[in-house]
PDB file of C-alpha atoms in Angstrom:
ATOM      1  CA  UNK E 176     -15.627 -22.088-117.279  1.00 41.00           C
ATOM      2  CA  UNK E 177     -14.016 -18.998-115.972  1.00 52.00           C
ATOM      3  CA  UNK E 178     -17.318 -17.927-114.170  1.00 48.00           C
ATOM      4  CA  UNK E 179     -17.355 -21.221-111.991  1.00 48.00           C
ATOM      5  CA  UNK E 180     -13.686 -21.919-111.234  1.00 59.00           C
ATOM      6  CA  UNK E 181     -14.244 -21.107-107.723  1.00 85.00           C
ATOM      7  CA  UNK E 182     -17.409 -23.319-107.548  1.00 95.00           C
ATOM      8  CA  UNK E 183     -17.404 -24.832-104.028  1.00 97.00           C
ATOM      9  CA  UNK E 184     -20.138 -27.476-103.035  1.00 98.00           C
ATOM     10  CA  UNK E 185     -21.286 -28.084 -99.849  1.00 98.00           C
ATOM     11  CA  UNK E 186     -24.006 -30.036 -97.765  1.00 98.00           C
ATOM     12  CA  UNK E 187     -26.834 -28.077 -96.687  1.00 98.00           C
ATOM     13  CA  UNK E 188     -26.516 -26.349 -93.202  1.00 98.00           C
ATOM     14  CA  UNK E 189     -29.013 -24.507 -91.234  1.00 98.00           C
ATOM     15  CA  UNK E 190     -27.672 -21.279 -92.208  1.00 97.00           C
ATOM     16  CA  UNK E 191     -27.787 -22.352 -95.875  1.00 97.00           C
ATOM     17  CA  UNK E 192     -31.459 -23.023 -95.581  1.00 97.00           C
ATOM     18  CA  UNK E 193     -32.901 -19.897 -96.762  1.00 97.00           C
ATOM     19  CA  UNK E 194     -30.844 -20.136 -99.706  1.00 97.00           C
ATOM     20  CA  UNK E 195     -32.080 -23.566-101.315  1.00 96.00           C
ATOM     21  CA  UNK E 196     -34.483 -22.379-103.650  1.00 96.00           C
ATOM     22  CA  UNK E 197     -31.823 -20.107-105.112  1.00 97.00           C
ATOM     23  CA  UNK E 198     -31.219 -21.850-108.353  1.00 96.00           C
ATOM     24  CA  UNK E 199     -35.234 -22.627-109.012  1.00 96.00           C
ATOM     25  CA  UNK E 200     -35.130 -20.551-112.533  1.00 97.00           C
ATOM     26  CA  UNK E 201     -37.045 -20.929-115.125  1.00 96.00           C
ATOM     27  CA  UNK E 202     -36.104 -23.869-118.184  1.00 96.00           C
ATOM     28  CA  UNK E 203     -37.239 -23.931-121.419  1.00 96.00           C
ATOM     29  CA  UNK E 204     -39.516 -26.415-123.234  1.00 96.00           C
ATOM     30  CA  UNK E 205     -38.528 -26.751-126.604  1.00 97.00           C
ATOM     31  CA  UNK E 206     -39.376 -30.167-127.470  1.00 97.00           C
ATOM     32  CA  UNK E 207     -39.793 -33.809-125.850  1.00 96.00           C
ATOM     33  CA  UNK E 208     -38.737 -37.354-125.646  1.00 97.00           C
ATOM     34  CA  UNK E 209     -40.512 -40.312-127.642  1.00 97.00           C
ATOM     35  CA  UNK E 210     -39.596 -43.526-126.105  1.00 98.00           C
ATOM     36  CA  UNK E 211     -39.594 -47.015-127.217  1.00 97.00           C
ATOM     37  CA  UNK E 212     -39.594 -50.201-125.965  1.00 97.00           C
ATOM     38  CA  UNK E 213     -37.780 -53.325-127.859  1.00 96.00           C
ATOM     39  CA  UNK E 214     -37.222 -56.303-125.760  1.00 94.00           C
ATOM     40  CA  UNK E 215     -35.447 -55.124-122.870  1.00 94.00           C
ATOM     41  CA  UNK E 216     -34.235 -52.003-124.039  1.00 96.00           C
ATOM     42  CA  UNK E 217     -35.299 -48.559-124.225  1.00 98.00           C
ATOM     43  CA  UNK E 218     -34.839 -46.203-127.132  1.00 97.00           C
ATOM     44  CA  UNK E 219     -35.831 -42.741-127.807  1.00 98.00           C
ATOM     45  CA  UNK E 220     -36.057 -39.898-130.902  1.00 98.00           C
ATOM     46  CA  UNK E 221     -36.555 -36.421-129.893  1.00 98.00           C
ATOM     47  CA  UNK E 222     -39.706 -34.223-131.140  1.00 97.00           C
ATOM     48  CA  UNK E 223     -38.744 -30.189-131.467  1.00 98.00           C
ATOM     49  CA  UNK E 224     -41.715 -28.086-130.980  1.00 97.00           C
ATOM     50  CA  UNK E 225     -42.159 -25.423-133.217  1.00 97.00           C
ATOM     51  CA  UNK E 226     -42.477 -22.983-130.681  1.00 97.00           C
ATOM     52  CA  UNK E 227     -40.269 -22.962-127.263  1.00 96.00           C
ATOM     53  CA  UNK E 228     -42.259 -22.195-123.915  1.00 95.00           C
ATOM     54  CA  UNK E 229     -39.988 -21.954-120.598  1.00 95.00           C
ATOM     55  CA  UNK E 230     -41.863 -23.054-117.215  1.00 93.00           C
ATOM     56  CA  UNK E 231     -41.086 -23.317-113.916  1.00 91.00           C
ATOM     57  CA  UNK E 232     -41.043 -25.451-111.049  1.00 90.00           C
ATOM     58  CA  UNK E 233     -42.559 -24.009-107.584  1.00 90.00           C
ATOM     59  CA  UNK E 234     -39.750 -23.492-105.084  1.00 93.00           C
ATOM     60  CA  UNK E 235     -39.808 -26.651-102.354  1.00 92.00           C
ATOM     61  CA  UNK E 236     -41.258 -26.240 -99.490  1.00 93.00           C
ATOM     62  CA  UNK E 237     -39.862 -29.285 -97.232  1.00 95.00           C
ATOM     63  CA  UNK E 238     -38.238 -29.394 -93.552  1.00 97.00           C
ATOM     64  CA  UNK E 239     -34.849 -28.544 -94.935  1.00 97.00           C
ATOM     65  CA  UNK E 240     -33.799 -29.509 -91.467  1.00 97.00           C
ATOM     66  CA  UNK E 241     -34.440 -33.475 -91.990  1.00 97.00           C
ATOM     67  CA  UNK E 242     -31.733 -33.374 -94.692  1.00 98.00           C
ATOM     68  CA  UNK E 243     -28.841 -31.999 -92.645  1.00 98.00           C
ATOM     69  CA  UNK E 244     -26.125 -34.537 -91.111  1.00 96.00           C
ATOM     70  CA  UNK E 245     -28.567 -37.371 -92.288  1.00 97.00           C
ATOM     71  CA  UNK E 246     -26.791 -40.545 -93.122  1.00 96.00           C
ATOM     72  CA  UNK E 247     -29.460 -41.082 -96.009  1.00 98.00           C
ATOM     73  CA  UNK E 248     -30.432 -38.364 -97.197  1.00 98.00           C
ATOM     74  CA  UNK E 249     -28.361 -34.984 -98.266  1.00 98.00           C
ATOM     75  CA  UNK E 250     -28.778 -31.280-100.455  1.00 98.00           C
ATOM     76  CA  UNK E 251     -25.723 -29.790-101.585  1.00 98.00           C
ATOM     77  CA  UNK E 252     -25.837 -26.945-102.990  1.00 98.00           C
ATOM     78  CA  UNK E 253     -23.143 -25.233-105.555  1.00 98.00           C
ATOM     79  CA  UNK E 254     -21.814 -21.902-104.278  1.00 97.00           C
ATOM     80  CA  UNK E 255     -20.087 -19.250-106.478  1.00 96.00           C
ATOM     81  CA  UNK E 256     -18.471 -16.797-103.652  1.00 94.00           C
ATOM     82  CA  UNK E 257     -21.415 -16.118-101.734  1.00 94.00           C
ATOM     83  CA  UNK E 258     -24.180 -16.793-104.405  1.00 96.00           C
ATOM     84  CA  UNK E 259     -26.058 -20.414-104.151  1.00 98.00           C
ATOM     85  CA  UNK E 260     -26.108 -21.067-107.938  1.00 98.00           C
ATOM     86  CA  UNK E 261     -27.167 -24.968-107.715  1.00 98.00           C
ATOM     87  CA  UNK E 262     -28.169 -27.543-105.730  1.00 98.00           C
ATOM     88  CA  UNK E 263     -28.777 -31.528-106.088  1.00 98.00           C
ATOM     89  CA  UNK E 264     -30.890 -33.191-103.490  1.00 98.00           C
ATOM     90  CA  UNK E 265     -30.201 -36.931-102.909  1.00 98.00           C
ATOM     91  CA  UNK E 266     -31.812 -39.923-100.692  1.00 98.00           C
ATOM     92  CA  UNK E 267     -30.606 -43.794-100.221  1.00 98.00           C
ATOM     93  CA  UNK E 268     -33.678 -45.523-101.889  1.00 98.00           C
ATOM     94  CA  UNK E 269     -34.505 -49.280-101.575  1.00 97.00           C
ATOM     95  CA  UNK E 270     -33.337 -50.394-104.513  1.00 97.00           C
ATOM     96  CA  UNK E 271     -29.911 -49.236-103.396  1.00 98.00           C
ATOM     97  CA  UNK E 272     -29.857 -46.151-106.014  1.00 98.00           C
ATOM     98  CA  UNK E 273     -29.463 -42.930-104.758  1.00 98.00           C
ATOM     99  CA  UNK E 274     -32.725 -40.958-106.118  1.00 98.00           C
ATOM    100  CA  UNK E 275     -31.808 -37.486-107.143  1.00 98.00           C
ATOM    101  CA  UNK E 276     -35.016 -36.171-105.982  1.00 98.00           C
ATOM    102  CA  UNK E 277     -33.927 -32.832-107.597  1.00 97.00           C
ATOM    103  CA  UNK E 278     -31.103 -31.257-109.724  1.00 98.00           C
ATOM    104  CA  UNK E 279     -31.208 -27.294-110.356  1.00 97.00           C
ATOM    105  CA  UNK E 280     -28.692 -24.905-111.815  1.00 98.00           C
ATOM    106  CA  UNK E 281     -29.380 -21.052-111.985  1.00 97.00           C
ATOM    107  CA  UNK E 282     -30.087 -19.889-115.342  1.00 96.00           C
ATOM    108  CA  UNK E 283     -26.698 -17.450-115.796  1.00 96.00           C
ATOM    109  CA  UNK E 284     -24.386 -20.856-114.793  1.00 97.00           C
ATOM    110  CA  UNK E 285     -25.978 -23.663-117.092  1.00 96.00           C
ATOM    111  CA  UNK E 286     -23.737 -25.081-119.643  1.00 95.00           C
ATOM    112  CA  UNK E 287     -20.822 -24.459-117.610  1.00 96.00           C
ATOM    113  CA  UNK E 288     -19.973 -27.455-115.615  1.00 96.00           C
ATOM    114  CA  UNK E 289     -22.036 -26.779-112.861  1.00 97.00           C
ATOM    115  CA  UNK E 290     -24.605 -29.916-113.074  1.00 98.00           C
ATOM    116  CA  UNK E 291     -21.878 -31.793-114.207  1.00 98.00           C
ATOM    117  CA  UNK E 292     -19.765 -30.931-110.443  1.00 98.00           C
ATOM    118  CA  UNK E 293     -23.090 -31.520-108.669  1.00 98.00           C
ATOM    119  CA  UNK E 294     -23.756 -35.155-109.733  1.00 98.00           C
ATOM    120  CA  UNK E 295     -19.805 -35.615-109.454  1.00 98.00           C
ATOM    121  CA  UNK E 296     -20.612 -34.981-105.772  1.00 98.00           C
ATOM    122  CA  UNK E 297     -23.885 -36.729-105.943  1.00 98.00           C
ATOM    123  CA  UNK E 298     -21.894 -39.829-107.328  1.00 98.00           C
ATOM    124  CA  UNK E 299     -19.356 -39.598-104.006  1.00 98.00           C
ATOM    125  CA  UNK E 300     -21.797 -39.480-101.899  1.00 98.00           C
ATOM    126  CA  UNK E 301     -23.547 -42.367-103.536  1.00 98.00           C
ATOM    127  CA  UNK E 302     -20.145 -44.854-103.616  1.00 98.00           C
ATOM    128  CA  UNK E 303     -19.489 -43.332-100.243  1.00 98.00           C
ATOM    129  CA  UNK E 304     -22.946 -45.499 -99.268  1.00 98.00           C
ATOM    130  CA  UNK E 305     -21.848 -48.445-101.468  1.00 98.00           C
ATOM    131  CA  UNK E 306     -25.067 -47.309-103.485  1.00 98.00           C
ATOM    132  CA  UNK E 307     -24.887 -49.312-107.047  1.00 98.00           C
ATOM    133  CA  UNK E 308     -26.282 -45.611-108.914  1.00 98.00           C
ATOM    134  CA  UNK E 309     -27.982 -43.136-109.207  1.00 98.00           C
ATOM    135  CA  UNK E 310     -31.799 -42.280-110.357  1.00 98.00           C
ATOM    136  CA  UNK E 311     -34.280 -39.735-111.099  1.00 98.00           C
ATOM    137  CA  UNK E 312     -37.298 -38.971-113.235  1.00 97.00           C
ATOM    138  CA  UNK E 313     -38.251 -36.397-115.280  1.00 97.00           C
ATOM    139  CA  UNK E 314     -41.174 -35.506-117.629  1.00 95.00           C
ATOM    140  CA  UNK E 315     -41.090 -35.877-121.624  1.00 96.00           C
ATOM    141  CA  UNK E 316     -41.148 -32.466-122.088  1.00 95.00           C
ATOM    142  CA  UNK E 317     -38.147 -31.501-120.478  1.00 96.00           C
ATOM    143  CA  UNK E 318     -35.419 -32.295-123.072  1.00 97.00           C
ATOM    144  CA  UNK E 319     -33.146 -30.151-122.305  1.00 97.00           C
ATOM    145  CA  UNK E 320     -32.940 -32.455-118.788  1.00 97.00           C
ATOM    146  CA  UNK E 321     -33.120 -35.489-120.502  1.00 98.00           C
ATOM    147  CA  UNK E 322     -30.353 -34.197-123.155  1.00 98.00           C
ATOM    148  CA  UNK E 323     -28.110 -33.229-120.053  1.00 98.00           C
ATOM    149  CA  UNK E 324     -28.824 -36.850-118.279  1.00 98.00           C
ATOM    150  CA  UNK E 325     -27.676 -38.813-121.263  1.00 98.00           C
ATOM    151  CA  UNK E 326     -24.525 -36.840-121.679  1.00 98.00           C
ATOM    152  CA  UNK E 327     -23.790 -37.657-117.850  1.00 98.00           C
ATOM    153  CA  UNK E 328     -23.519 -41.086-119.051  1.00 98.00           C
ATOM    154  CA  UNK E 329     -27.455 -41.798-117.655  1.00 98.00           C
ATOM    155  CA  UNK E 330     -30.078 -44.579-119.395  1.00 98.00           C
ATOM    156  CA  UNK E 331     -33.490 -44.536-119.988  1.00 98.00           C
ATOM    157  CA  UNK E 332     -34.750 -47.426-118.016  1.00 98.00           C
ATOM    158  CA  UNK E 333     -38.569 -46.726-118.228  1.00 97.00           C
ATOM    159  CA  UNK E 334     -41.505 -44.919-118.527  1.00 97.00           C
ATOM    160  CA  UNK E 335     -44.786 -44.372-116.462  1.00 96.00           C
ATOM    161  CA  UNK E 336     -47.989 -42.999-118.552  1.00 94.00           C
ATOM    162  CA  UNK E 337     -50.256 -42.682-115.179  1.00 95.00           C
ATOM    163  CA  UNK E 338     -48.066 -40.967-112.837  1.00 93.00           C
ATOM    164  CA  UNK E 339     -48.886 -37.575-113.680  1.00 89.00           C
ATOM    165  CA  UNK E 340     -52.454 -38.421-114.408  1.00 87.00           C
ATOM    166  CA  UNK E 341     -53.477 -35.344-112.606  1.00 89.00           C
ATOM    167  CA  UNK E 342     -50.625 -32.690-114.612  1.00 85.00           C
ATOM    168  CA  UNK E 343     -52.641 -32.265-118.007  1.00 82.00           C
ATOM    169  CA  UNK E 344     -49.542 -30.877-119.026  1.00 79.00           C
ATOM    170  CA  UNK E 345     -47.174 -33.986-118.737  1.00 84.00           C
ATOM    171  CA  UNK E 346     -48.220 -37.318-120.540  1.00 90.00           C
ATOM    172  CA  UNK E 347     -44.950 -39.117-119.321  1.00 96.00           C
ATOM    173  CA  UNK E 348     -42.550 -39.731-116.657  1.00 97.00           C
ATOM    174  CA  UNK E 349     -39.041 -40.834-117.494  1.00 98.00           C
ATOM    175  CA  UNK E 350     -37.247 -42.629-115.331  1.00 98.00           C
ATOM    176  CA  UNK E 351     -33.080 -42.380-115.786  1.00 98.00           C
ATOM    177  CA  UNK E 352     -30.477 -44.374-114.542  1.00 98.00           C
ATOM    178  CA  UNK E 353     -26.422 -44.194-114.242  1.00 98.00           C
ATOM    179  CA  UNK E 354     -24.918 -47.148-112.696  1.00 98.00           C
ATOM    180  CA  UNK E 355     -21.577 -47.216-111.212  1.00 98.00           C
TER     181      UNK E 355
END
C-alpha cells in the first residue's frame, strides 16, 4: 500500500469542487449477482460472463455547494498529494442509515485500501450522527462492487426488478447494508 500511505481524506470544500469527478474511471463488467430470497434472508451465486466489458458512469453534475458544512449530508474525497484519487458521497436518510449515494476510486489506486479508508470515514461520520449504518445500491452487473461491499462486512438486504425499468442494460438493483 506504498502508493497510498499518504492518503489524506477530507470533506469537500469549494476549492475542491472542480476536482470531484476525479476518480469517475471506468469499471469492468465481468459478471453479475443472482439473488435469492428464503424466508427472510437473502442469498446470492455469482454468474461470470464469458466476455468482460468495462463501462462508465457519467461524471455528476449536482450543486456541489449544498454538500459543504451540511450537517446531513457530506463528499469526501481521498487525496494522494495533490491528486483527488476517490471520493464517497454520504446523506442522513430516514431510516437513520447513511445512504452512500456514491463510492469511486481511480482506476491506478483500486485494490489498495483506498475504498476501504473512504467508508472507514463514511462509517465516522455515520456514528458521529448516531446513524445505525450505512446503505447503498448498486446494479447486478457490477460485481466487482458488490464483491468489494461484502468484504466491507455489507448484506444484501434486497432487490428491486422495476427501478431501472428505463436502463435496458440493468435488470436489477441491489440494495446493501452494513450495520453498526
Amino acid at each position: 500500500m506504498k502508493e497510498t500511505e499518504q492518503l489524506k481524506i477530507r470533506p469537500l470544500s469549494i476549492e475542491s469542487i472542480p476536482l470531484v469527478n476525479d476518480a469517475n474511471d471506468p469499471f469492468p463488467i465481468i459478471g453479475r449477482i443472482v439473488p435469492q430470497f428464503s424466508g427472510t434472508t437473502w442469498s446470492y451465486t455469482e454468474e461470470l460472463y464469458e466476455t468482460a466489458t468495462e463501462t462508465h458512469f457519467p461524471d455528476d453534475r449536482l450543486d456541489w455547494s449544498t454538500y459543504i458544512d451540511h450537517k446531513d449530508r457530506i463528499v469526501l474525497l481521498a487525496f494522494s498529494g495533490t491528486s483527488c484519487i476517490g471520493q464517497i458521497r454520504l446523506v442522513r436518510d430516514w431510516n437513520r442509515f447513511a445512504y452512500i449515494e456514491n463510492i469511486a476510486v481511480k482506476q491506478s489506486f483500486r485494490k489498495l485500501g483506498v475504498g476501504h479508508q473512504l467508508l472507514a470515514a463514511a462509517t465516522k461520520w455515520a456514528q458521529q450522527r448516531e446513524l445505525i449504518g450505512l446503505s447503498l445500491e448498486a446494479q447486478d452487473d457490477n460485481l466487482m462492487a458488490c464483491r468489494f461491499y461484502a468484504r466491507e462486512g455489507f448484506v444484501l438486504g434486497g432487490v428491486d426488478s422495476l427501478k431501472q425499468s428505463s436502463n435496458p442494460h440493468i435488470d436489477l438493483t441491489l440494495y446493501w447494508y452494513k450495520l453498526f
